[in-house]
CSV table of N, CA, C and O in Angstrom, one decimal:
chain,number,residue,atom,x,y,z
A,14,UNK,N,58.4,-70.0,32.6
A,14,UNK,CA,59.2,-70.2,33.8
A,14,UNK,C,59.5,-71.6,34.0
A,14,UNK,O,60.7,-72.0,34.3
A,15,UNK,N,58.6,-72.3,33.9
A,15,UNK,CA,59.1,-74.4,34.1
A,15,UNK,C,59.8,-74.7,32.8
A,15,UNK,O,60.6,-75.6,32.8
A,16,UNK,N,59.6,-74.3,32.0
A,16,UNK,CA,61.3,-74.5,30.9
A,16,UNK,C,62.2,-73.9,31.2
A,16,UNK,O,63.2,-74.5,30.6
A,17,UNK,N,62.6,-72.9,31.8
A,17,UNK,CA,64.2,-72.5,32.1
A,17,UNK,C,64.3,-73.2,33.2
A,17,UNK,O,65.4,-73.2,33.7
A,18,UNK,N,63.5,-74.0,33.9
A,18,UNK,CA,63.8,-74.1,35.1
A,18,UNK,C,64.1,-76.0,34.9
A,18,UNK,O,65.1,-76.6,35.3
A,19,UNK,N,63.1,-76.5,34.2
A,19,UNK,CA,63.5,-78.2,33.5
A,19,UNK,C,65.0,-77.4,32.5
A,19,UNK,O,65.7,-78.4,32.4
A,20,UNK,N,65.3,-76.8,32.2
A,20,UNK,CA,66.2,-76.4,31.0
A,20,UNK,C,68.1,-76.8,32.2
A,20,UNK,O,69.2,-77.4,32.3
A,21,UNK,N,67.0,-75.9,33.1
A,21,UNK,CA,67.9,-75.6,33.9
A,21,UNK,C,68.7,-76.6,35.1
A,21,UNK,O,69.7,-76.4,35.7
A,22,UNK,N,67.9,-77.3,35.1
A,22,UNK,CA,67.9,-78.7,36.1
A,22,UNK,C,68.5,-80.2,34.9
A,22,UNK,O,69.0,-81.3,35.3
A,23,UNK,N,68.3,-79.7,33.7
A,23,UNK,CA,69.1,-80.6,32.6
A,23,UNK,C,70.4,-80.4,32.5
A,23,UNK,O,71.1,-81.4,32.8
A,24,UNK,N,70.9,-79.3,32.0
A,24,UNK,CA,71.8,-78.7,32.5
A,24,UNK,C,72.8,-79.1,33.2
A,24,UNK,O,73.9,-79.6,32.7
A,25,UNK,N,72.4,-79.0,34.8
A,25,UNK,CA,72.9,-79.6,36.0
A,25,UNK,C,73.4,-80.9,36.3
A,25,UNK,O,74.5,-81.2,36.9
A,26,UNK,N,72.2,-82.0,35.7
A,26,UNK,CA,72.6,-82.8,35.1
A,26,UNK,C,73.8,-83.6,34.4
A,26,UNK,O,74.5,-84.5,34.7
A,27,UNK,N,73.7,-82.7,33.1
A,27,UNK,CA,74.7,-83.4,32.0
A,27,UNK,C,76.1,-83.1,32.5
A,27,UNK,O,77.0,-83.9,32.4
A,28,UNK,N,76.3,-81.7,33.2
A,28,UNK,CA,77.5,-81.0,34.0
A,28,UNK,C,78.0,-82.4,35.0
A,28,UNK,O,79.1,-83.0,34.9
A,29,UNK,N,76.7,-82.8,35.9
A,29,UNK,CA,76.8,-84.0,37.0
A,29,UNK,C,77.4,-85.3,36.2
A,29,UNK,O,78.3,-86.1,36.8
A,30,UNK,N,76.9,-85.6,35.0
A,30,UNK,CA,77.2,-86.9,34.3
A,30,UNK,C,78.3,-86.7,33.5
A,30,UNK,O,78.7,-87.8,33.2
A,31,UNK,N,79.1,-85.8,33.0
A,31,UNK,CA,80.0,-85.2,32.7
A,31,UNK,C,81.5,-85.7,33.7
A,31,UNK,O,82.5,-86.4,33.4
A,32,UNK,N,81.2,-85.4,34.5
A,32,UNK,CA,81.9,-85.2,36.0
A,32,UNK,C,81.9,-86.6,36.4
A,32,UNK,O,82.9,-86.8,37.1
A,33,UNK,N,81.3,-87.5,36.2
A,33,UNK,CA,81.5,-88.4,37.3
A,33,UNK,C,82.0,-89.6,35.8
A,33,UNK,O,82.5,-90.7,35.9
A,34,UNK,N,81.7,-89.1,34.8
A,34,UNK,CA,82.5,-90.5,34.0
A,34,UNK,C,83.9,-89.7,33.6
A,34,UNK,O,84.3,-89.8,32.4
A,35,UNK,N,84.7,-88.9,34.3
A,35,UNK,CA,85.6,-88.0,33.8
A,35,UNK,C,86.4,-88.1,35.2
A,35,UNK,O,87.5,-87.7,35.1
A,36,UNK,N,85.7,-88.6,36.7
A,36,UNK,CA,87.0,-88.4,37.1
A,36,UNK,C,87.9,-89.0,37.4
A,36,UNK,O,88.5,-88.9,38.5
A,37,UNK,N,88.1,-90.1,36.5
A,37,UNK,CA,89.4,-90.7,36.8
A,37,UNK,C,90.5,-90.7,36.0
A,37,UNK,O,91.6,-91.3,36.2
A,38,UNK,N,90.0,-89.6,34.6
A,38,UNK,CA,91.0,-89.2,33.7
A,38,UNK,C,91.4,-87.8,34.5
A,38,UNK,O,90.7,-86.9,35.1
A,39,UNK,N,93.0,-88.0,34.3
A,39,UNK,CA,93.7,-87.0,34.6
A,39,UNK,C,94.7,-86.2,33.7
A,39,UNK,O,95.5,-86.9,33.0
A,40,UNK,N,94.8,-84.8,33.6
A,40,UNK,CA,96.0,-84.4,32.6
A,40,UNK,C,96.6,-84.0,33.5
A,40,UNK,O,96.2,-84.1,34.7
A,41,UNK,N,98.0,-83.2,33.0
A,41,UNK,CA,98.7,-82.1,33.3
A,41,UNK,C,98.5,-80.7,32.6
A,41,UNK,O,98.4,-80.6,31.3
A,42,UNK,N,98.5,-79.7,33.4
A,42,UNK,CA,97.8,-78.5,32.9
A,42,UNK,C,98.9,-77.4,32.9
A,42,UNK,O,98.9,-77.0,34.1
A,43,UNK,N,99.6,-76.8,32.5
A,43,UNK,CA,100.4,-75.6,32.3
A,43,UNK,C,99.7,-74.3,32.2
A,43,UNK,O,99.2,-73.9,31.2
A,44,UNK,N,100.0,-73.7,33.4
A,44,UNK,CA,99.7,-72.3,33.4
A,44,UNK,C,101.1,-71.6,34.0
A,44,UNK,O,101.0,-71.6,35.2
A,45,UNK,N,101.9,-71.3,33.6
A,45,UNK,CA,103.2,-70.9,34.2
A,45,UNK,C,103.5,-71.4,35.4
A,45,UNK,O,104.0,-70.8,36.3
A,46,UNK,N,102.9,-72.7,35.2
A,46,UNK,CA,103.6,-73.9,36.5
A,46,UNK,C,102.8,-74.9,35.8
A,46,UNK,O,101.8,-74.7,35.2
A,47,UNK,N,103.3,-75.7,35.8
A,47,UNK,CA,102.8,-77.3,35.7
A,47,UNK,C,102.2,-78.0,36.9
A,47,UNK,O,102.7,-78.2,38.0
A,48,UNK,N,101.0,-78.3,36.4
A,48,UNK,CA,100.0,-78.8,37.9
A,48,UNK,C,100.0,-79.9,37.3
A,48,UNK,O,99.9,-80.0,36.1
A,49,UNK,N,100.3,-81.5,38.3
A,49,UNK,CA,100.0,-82.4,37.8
A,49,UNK,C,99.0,-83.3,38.4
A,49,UNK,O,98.7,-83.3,39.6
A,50,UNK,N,98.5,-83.9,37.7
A,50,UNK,CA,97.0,-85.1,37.6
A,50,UNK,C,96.0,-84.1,38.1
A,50,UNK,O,95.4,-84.2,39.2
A,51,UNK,N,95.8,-83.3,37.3
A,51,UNK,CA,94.4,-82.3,37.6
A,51,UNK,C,93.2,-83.3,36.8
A,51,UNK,O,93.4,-83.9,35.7
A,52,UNK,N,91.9,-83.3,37.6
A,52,UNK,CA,91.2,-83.6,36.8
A,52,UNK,C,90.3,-83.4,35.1
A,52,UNK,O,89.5,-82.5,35.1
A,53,UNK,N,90.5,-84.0,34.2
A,53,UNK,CA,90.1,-83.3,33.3
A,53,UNK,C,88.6,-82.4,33.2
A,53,UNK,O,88.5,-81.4,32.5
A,54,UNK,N,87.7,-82.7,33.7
A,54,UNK,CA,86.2,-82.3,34.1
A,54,UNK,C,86.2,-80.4,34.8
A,54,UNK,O,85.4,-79.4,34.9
A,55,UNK,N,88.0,-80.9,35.4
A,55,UNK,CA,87.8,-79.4,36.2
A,55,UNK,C,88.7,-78.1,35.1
A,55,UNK,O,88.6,-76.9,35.2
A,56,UNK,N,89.5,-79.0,34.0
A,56,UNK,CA,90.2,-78.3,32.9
A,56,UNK,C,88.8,-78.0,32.2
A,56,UNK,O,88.8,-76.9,31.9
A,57,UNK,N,88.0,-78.5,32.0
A,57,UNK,CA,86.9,-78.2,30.8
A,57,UNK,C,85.9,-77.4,31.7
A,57,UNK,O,85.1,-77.0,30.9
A,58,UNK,N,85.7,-77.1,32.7
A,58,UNK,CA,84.5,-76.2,33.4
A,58,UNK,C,85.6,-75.0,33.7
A,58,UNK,O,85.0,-74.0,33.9
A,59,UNK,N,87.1,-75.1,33.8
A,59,UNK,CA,88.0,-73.6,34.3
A,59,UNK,C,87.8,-73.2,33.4
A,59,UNK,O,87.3,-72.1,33.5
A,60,UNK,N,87.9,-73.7,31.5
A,60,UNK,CA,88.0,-73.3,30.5
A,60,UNK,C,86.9,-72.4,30.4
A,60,UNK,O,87.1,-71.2,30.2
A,61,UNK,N,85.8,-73.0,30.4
A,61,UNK,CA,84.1,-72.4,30.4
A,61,UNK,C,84.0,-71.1,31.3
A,61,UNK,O,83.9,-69.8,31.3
A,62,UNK,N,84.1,-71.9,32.0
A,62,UNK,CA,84.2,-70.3,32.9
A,62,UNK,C,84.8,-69.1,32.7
A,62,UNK,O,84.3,-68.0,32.8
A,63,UNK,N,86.7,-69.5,32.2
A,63,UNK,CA,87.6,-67.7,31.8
A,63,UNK,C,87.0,-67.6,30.2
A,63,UNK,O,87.4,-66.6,29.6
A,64,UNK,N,86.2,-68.5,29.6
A,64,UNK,CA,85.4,-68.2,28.6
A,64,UNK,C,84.5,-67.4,28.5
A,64,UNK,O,84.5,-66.4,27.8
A,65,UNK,N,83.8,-67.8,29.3
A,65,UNK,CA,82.7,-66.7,29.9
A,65,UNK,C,82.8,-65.5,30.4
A,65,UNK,O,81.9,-64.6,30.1
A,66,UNK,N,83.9,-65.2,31.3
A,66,UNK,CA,84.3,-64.2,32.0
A,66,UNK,C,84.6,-63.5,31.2
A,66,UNK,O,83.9,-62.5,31.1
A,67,UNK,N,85.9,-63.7,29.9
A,67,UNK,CA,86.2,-62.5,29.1
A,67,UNK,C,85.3,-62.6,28.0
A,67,UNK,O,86.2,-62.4,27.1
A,68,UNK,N,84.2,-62.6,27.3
A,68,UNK,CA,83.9,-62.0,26.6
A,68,UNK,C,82.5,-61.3,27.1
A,68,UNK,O,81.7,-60.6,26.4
A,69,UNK,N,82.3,-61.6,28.5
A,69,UNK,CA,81.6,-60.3,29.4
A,69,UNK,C,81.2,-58.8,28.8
A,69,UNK,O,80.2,-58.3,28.4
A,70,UNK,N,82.9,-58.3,29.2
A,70,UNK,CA,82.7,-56.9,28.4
A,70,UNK,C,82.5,-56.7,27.4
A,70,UNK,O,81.7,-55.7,27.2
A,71,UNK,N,83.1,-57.5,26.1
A,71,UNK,CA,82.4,-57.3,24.8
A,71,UNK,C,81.2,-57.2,24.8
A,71,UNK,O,80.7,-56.6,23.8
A,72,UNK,N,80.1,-57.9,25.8
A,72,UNK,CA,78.7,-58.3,25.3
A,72,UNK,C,78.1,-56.9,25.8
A,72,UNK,O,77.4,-56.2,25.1
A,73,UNK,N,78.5,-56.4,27.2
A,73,UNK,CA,77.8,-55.4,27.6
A,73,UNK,C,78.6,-53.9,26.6
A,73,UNK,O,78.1,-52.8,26.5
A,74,UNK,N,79.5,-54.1,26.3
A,74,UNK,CA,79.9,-52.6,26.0
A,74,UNK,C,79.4,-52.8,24.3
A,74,UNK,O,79.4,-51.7,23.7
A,75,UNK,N,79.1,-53.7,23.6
A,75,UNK,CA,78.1,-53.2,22.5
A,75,UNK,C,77.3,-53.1,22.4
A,75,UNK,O,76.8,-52.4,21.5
A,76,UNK,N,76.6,-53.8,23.6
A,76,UNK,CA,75.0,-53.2,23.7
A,76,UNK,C,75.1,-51.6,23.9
A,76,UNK,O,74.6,-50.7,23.1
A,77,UNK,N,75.6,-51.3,24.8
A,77,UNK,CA,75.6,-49.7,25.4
A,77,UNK,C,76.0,-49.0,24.5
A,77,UNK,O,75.5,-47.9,24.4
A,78,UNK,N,77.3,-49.3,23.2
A,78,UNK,CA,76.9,-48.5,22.2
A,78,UNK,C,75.9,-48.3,21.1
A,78,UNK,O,75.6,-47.3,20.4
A,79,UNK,N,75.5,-49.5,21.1
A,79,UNK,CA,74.0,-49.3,20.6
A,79,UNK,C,73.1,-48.5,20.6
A,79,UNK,O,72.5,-47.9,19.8
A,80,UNK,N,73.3,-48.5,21.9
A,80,UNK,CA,71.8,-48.1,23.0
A,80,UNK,C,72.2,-46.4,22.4
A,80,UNK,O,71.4,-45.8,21.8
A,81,UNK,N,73.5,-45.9,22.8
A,81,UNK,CA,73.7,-44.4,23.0
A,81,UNK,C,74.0,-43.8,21.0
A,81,UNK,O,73.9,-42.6,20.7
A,82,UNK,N,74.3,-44.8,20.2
A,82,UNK,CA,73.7,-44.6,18.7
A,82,UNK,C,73.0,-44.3,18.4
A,82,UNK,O,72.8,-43.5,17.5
A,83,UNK,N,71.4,-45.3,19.3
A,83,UNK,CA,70.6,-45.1,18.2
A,83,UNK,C,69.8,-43.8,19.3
A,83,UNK,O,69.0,-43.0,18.8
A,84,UNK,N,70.0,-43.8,20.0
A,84,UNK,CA,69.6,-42.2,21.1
A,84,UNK,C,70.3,-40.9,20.7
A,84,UNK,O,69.9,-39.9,21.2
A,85,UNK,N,71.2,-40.9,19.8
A,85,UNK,CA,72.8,-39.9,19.4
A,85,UNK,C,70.9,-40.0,17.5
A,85,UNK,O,70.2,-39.0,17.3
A,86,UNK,N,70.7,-40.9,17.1
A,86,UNK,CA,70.0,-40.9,16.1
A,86,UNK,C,68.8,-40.5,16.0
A,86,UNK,O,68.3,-40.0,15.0
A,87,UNK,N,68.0,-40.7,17.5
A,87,UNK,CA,66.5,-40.2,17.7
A,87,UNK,C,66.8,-38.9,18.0
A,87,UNK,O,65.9,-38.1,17.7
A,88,UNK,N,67.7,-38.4,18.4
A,88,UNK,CA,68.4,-37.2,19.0
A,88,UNK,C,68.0,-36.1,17.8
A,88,UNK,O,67.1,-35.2,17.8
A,89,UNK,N,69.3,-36.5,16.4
A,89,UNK,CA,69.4,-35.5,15.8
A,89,UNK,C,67.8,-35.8,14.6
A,89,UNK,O,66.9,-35.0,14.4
A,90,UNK,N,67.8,-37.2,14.0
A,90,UNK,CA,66.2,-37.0,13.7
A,90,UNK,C,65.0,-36.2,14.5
A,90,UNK,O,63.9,-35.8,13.9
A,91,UNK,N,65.4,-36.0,16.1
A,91,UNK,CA,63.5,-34.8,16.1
A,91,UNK,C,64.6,-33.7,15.9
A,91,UNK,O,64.1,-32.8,15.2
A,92,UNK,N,65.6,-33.4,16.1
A,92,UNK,CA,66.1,-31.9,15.9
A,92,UNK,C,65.9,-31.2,14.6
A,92,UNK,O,65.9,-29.9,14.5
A,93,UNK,N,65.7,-32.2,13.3
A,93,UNK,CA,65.5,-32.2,12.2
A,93,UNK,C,64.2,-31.7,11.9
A,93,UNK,O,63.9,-30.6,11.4
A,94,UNK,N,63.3,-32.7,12.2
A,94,UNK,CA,62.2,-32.6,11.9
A,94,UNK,C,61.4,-31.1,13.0
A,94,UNK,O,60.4,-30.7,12.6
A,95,UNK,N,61.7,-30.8,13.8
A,95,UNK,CA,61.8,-29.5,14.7
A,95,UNK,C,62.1,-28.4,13.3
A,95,UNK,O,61.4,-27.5,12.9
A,96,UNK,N,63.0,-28.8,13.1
A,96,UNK,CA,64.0,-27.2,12.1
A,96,UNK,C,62.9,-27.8,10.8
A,96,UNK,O,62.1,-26.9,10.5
A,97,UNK,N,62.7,-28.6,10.3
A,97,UNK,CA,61.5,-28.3,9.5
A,97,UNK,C,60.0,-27.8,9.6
A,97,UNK,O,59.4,-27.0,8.9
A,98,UNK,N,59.6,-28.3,10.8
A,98,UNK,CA,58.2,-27.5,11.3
A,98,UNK,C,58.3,-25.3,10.9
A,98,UNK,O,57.7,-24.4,10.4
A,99,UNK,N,60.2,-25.8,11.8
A,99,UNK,CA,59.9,-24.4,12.4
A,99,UNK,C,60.3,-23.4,10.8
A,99,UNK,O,60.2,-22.3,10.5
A,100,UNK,N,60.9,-24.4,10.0
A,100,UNK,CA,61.2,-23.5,8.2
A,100,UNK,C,59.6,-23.1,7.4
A,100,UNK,O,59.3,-22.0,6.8
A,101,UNK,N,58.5,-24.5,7.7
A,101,UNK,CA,57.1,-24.4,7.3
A,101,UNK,C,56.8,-23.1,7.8
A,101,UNK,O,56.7,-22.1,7.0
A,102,UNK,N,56.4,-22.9,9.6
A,102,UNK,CA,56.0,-21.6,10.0
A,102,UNK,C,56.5,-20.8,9.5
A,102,UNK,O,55.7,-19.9,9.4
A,103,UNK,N,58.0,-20.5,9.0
A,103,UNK,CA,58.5,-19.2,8.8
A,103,UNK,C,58.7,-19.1,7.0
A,103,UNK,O,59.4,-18.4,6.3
A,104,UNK,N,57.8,-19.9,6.7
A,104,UNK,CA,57.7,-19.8,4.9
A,104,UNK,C,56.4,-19.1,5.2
A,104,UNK,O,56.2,-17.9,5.0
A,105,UNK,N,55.1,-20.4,6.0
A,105,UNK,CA,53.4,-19.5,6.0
A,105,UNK,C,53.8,-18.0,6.6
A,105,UNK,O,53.3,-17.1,6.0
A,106,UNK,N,54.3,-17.9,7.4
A,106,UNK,CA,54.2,-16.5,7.9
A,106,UNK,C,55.0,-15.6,6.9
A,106,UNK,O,54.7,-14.4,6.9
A,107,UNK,N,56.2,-16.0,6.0
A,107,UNK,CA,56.3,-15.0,5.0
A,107,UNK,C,55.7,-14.8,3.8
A,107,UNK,O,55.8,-13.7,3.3
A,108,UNK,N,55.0,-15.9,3.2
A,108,UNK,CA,53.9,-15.8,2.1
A,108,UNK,C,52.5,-14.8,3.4
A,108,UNK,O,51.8,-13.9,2.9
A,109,UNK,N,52.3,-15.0,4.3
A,109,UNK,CA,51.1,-14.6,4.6
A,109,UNK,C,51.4,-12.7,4.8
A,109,UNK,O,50.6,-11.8,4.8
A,110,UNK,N,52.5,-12.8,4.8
A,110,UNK,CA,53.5,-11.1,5.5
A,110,UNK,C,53.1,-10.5,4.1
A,110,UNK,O,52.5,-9.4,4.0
A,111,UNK,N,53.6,-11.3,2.7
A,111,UNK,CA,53.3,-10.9,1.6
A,111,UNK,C,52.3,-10.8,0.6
A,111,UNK,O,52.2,-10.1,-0.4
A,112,UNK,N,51.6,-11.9,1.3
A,112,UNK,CA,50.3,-11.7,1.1
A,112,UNK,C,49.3,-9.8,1.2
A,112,UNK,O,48.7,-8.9,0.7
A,113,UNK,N,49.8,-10.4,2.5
A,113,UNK,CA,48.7,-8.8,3.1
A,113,UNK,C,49.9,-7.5,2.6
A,113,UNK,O,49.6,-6.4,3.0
A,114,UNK,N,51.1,-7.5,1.8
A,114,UNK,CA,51.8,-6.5,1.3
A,114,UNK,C,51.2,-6.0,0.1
A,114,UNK,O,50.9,-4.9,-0.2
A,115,UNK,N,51.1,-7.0,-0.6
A,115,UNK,CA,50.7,-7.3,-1.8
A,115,UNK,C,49.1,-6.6,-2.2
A,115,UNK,O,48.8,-6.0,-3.2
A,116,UNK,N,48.4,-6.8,-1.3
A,116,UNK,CA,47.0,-6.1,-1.3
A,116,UNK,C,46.9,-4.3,-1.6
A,116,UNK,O,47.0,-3.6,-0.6
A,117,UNK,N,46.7,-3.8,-2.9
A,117,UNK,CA,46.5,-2.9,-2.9
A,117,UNK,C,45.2,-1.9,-2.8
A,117,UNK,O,44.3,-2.1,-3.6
A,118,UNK,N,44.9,-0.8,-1.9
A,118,UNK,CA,43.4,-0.3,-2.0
A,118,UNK,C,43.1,0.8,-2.8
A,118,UNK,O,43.6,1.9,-2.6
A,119,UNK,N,42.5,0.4,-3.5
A,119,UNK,CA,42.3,1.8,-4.6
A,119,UNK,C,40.7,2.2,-4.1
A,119,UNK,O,39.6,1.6,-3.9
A,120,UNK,N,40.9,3.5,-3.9
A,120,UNK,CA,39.5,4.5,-3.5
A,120,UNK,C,38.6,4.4,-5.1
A,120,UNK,O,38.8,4.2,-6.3
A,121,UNK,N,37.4,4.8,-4.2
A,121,UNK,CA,36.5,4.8,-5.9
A,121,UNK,C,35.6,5.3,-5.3
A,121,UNK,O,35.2,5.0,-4.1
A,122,UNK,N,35.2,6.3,-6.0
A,122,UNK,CA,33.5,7.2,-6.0
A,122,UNK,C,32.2,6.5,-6.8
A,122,UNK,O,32.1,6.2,-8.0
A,123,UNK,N,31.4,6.4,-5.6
A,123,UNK,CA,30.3,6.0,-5.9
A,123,UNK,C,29.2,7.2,-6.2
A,123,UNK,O,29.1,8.4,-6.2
A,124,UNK,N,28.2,6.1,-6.5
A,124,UNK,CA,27.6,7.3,-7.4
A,124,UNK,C,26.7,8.2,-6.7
A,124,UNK,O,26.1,9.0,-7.3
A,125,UNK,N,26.6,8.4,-4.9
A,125,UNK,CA,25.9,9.0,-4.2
A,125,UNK,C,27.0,9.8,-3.4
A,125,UNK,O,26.7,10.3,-2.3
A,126,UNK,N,28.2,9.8,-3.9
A,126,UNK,CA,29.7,10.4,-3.2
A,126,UNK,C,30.4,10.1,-2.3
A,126,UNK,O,31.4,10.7,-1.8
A,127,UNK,N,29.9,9.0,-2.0
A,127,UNK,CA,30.6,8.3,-0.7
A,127,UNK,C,32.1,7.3,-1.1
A,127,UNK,O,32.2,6.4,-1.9
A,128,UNK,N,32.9,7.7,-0.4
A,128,UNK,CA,34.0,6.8,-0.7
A,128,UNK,C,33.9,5.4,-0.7
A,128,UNK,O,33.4,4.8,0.2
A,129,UNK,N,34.4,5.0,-1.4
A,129,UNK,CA,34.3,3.2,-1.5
A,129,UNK,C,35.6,2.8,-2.0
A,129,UNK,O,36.1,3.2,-3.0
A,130,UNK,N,36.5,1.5,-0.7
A,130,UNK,CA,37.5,1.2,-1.0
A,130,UNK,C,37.4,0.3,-1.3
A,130,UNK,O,36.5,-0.3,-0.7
A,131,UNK,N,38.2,-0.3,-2.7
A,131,UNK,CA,38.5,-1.8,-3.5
A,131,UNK,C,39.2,-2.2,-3.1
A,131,UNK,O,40.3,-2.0,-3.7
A,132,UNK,N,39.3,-3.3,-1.6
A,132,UNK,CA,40.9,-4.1,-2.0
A,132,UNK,C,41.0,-5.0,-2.8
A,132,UNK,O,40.1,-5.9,-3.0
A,133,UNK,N,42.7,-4.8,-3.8
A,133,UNK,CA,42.9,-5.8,-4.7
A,133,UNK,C,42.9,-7.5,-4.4
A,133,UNK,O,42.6,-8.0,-5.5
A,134,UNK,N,43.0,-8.1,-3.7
A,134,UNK,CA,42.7,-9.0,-3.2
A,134,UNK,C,41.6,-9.7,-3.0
A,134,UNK,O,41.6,-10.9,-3.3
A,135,UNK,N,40.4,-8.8,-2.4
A,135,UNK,CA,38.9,-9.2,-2.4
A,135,UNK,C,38.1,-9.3,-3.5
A,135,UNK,O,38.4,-9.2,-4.6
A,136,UNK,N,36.6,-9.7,-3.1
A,136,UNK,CA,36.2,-9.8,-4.5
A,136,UNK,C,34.9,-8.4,-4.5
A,136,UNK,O,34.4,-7.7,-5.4
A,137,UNK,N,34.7,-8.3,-2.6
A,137,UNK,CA,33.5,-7.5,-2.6
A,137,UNK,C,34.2,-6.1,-2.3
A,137,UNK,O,35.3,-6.0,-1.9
A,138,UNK,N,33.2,-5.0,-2.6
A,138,UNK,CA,33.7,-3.8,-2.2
A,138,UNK,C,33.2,-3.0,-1.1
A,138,UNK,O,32.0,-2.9,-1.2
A,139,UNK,N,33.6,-2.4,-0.3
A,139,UNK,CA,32.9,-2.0,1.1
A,139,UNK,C,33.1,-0.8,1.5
A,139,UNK,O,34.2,-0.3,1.8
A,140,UNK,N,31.8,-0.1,1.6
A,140,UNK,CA,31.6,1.3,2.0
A,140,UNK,C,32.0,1.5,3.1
A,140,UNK,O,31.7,0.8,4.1
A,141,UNK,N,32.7,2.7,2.9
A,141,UNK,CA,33.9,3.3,3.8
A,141,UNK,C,32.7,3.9,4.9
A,141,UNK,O,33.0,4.0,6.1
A,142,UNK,N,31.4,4.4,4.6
A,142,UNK,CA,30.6,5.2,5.3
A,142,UNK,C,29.5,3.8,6.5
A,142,UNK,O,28.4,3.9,7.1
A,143,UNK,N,30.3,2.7,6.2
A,143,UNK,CA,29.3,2.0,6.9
A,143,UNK,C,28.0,1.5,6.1
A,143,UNK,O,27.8,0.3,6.1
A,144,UNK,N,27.5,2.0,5.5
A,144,UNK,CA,26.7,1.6,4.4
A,144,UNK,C,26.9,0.3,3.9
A,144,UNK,O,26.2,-0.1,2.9
């Protein structure tokens, strides 16, 4: 804050010392009239000034398309990475759909007559009677 503000007060200054060994030079200034013995100090601060004024808009209206690019870019980047999550889920849920298709049970008689189902998939086999 006390450097923009010494920055700022220097500034003011040089503007002030500018100005006062300047005004006894005079031009003529044409803007679709001829003004005569204008001070030069007030030709070089009008100049600064419609300097300033017009390239205003350039400064704000590229920021703002910046701003609405790189928002237009975080935009379609999560929409992306969204449609990938949601391609993952719908790969695991069709490997897992075919997973459990894929499993075949073949019945088997054991040696006290009780049915016993083999799923192809497993490794143990399990009595259908609870046993």
């Amino acid at each position: 804050m006390p450097i923009k503000l010494i920055f700022s007060i220097l500034l003011m200054v040089l503007v002030a010392t500018f100005t006062g060994f300047n005004l006894g030079n005079k031009c003529d200034l044409w803007i679709f009239h001829t003004f005569k013995d204008v001070p030069v100090f007030v030709t070089v601060i009008a100049s600064f000034v419609c300097g300033v004024l017009l390239t205003l808009p350039f400064t704000f209206g590229k920021s703002n398309k910046e701003a609405v690019k790189k928002a237009l870019a975080k935009a379609e980047k999560n929409r992306e990475k969204e449609e990938r999550i949601k391609e993952k889920a719908a790969a695991k849920e069709a490997a897992k759909e075919a997973k459990v298709s894929s499993s075949v049970h073949f019945p088997l008689s054991s040696e006290d007559g009780s049915n016993v189902t083999y799923a192809g998939d497993s490794s143990s086999a399990s009595d259908s009677s609870g046993n």
